[in-house]
PDB file of C-alpha atoms in Angstrom:
ATOM      1  CA  MET A   1    -105.443 -39.273   3.128  1.00  0.00           C
ATOM      2  CA  SER A   2    -101.825 -39.908   4.595  1.00  0.00           C
ATOM      3  CA  ARG A   3     -98.408 -40.918   2.552  1.00  0.00           C
ATOM      4  CA  SER A   4     -97.107 -43.552   2.474  1.00  0.00           C
ATOM      5  CA  PRO A   5     -94.014 -44.166   4.046  1.00  0.00           C
ATOM      6  CA  SER A   6     -91.718 -45.462   1.654  1.00  0.00           C
ATOM      7  CA  LEU A   7     -92.842 -41.754  -1.124  1.00  0.00           C
ATOM      8  CA  THR A   8     -91.452 -39.881   2.134  1.00  0.00           C
ATOM      9  CA  ARG A   9     -88.613 -41.503   2.466  1.00  0.00           C
ATOM     10  CA  ALA A  10     -87.645 -41.279  -1.336  1.00  0.00           C
ATOM     11  CA  ALA A  11     -89.031 -37.618  -1.522  1.00  0.00           C
ATOM     12  CA  SER A  12     -86.873 -37.308   1.117  1.00  0.00           C
ATOM     13  CA  ALA A  13     -83.912 -39.007  -0.377  1.00  0.00           C
ATOM     14  CA  VAL A  14     -84.207 -36.488  -3.437  1.00  0.00           C
ATOM     15  CA  SER A  15     -84.832 -33.067  -2.377  1.00  0.00           C
ATOM     16  CA  GLY A  16     -81.635 -33.966   0.749  1.00  0.00           C
ATOM     17  CA  ALA A  17     -79.147 -35.081  -2.508  1.00  0.00           C
ATOM     18  CA  LEU A  18     -80.877 -31.943  -4.049  1.00  0.00           C
ATOM     19  CA  LEU A  19     -80.128 -29.343  -1.148  1.00  0.00           C
ATOM     20  CA  THR A  20     -76.053 -31.215  -0.868  1.00  0.00           C
ATOM     21  CA  LEU A  21     -75.915 -30.611  -4.340  1.00  0.00           C
ATOM     22  CA  GLY A  22     -76.865 -27.361  -3.880  1.00  0.00           C
ATOM     23  CA  HIS A  23     -74.932 -26.464  -1.174  1.00  0.00           C
ATOM     24  CA  LEU A  24     -71.652 -27.427  -2.480  1.00  0.00           C
ATOM     25  CA  ILE A  25     -71.863 -25.286  -5.399  1.00  0.00           C
ATOM     26  CA  ALA A  26     -72.653 -23.057  -2.785  1.00  0.00           C
ATOM     27  CA  LEU A  27     -69.269 -23.587  -0.888  1.00  0.00           C
ATOM     28  CA  TYR A  28     -67.444 -23.766  -3.585  1.00  0.00           C
ATOM     29  CA  PHE A  29     -68.169 -20.623  -5.158  1.00  0.00           C
ATOM     30  CA  ILE A  30     -68.419 -18.711  -1.703  1.00  0.00           C
ATOM     31  CA  TYR A  31     -64.052 -20.907  -1.470  1.00  0.00           C
ATOM     32  CA  LEU A  32     -63.026 -19.138  -4.311  1.00  0.00           C
ATOM     33  CA  ALA A  33     -64.677 -15.705  -2.961  1.00  0.00           C
ATOM     34  CA  TYR A  34     -62.404 -16.066  -0.021  1.00  0.00           C
ATOM     35  CA  MET A  35     -59.296 -17.642  -1.962  1.00  0.00           C
ATOM     36  CA  ALA A  36     -59.220 -14.802  -3.955  1.00  0.00           C
ATOM     37  CA  GLU A  37     -57.279 -11.692  -3.165  1.00  0.00           C
ATOM     38  CA  PRO A  38     -55.571  -9.015  -5.490  1.00  0.00           C
ATOM     39  CA  VAL A  39     -52.186  -8.646  -5.950  1.00  0.00           C
ATOM     40  CA  GLY A  40     -51.390  -4.781  -5.967  1.00  0.00           C
ATOM     41  CA  PRO A  41     -53.217  -1.957  -6.496  1.00  0.00           C
ATOM     42  CA  TRP A  42     -53.953  -2.502  -9.923  1.00  0.00           C
ATOM     43  CA  ASP A  43     -56.041  -6.095  -9.626  1.00  0.00           C
ATOM     44  CA  SER A  44     -59.047  -4.582  -9.269  1.00  0.00           C
ATOM     45  CA  GLU A  45     -60.823  -8.160 -11.162  1.00  0.00           C
ATOM     46  CA  THR A  46     -59.877 -10.154  -9.296  1.00  0.00           C
ATOM     47  CA  VAL A  47     -62.042  -8.071  -6.601  1.00  0.00           C
ATOM     48  CA  ALA A  48     -64.508  -8.218  -8.667  1.00  0.00           C
ATOM     49  CA  HIS A  49     -64.743 -12.019  -9.118  1.00  0.00           C
ATOM     50  CA  SER A  50     -65.371 -11.898  -5.705  1.00  0.00           C
ATOM     51  CA  GLN A  51     -68.049 -10.503  -5.474  1.00  0.00           C
ATOM     52  CA  PHE A  52     -69.557 -11.971  -8.413  1.00  0.00           C
ATOM     53  CA  ALA A  53     -69.117 -15.170  -6.191  1.00  0.00           C
ATOM     54  CA  SER A  54     -70.100 -13.929  -2.642  1.00  0.00           C
ATOM     55  CA  GLY A  55     -73.155 -12.421  -4.420  1.00  0.00           C
ATOM     56  CA  LEU A  56     -73.802 -15.507  -6.449  1.00  0.00           C
ATOM     57  CA  VAL A  57     -73.743 -17.668  -3.029  1.00  0.00           C
ATOM     58  CA  LEU A  58     -76.212 -15.099  -1.641  1.00  0.00           C
ATOM     59  CA  ALA A  59     -78.372 -15.840  -4.648  1.00  0.00           C
ATOM     60  CA  LEU A  60     -78.079 -18.972  -4.316  1.00  0.00           C
ATOM     61  CA  SER A  61     -77.408 -19.825  -0.741  1.00  0.00           C
ATOM     62  CA  LEU A  62     -81.893 -17.972  -0.470  1.00  0.00           C
ATOM     63  CA  LEU A  63     -83.146 -19.936  -3.212  1.00  0.00           C
ATOM     64  CA  LEU A  64     -81.805 -22.555  -1.267  1.00  0.00           C
ATOM     65  CA  ALA A  65     -83.233 -22.090   2.206  1.00  0.00           C
ATOM     66  CA  ALA A  66     -86.364 -21.625   0.429  1.00  0.00           C
ATOM     67  CA  LEU A  67     -86.444 -25.467  -0.712  1.00  0.00           C
ATOM     68  CA  THR A  68     -85.478 -25.527   2.537  1.00  0.00           C
ATOM     69  CA  LEU A  69     -88.155 -24.298   4.466  1.00  0.00           C
ATOM     70  CA  ALA A  70     -90.531 -25.550   1.532  1.00  0.00           C
ATOM     71  CA  CYS A  71     -89.258 -29.904   2.166  1.00  0.00           C
ATOM     72  CA  VAL A  72     -89.321 -29.210   6.331  1.00  0.00           C
ATOM     73  CA  LYS A  73     -92.595 -28.096   6.067  1.00  0.00           C
ATOM     74  CA  ALA A  74     -94.195 -31.363   3.997  1.00  0.00           C
ATOM     75  CA  ALA A  75     -91.590 -33.257   6.118  1.00  0.00           C
ATOM     76  CA  TRP A  76     -88.995 -34.103   4.278  1.00  0.00           C
ATOM     77  CA  LEU A  77     -86.549 -32.979   6.332  1.00  0.00           C
ATOM     78  CA  ARG A  78     -85.915 -32.005   9.592  1.00  0.00           C
ATOM     79  CA  LYS A  79     -84.984 -28.212  10.502  1.00  0.00           C
ATOM     80  CA  GLY A  80     -81.289 -29.029  10.542  1.00  0.00           C
ATOM     81  CA  TRP A  81     -80.750 -28.694   7.254  1.00  0.00           C
ATOM     82  CA  TYR A  82     -81.630 -24.725   7.932  1.00  0.00           C
ATOM     83  CA  LEU A  83     -78.046 -24.177   9.334  1.00  0.00           C
ATOM     84  CA  LEU A  84     -76.147 -24.816   5.642  1.00  0.00           C
ATOM     85  CA  PRO A  85     -77.324 -22.176   4.586  1.00  0.00           C
ATOM     86  CA  ALA A  86     -78.207 -19.922   6.727  1.00  0.00           C
ATOM     87  CA  VAL A  87     -74.167 -20.432   7.479  1.00  0.00           C
ATOM     88  CA  LEU A  88     -73.652 -19.772   3.239  1.00  0.00           C
ATOM     89  CA  ILE A  89     -75.106 -17.125   3.355  1.00  0.00           C
ATOM     90  CA  LEU A  90     -73.261 -15.279   6.405  1.00  0.00           C
ATOM     91  CA  ALA A  91     -70.110 -16.053   5.057  1.00  0.00           C
ATOM     92  CA  ALA A  92     -71.562 -13.992   1.596  1.00  0.00           C
ATOM     93  CA  VAL A  93     -72.715 -10.978   3.328  1.00  0.00           C
ATOM     94  CA  LEU A  94     -68.996 -11.180   5.406  1.00  0.00           C
ATOM     95  CA  ARG A  95     -67.077 -11.678   2.435  1.00  0.00           C
ATOM     96  CA  LEU A  96     -69.280  -8.714   0.776  1.00  0.00           C
ATOM     97  CA  THR A  97     -68.876  -6.551   3.429  1.00  0.00           C
ATOM     98  CA  LEU A  98     -66.293  -6.493   6.340  1.00  0.00           C
ATOM     99  CA  LEU A  99     -64.394  -9.132   4.113  1.00  0.00           C
ATOM    100  CA  ALA A 100     -63.743  -7.809   1.776  1.00  0.00           C
ATOM    101  CA  PRO A 101     -60.758  -7.604  -0.897  1.00  0.00           C
ATOM    102  CA  GLU A 102     -59.355  -4.431  -0.649  1.00  0.00           C
ATOM    103  CA  LEU A 103     -57.347  -2.253  -3.691  1.00  0.00           C
TER     104      LEU A 103
END
């Protein structure tokens, strides 16, 4: 049984909108993580907030990658949608490791 084109278009639009919203939220938190720089050696709270935001982005991006996989397998979205969670995962891992703020 084949799917109707209108149902496929609607599923593509809904899944694309949900993934876009998720990516925008992740982008906001990775922006916060990269903008958080400690004022001095006593400012461990800012480092903790940066690490928390990066960890949140990592978890959210992994969830978005799984949702993207499901949408691509259902043929609602194209494979190019994998790029966004991959970039966000890379940015979060870099902020947690090599680019972590230092005290």
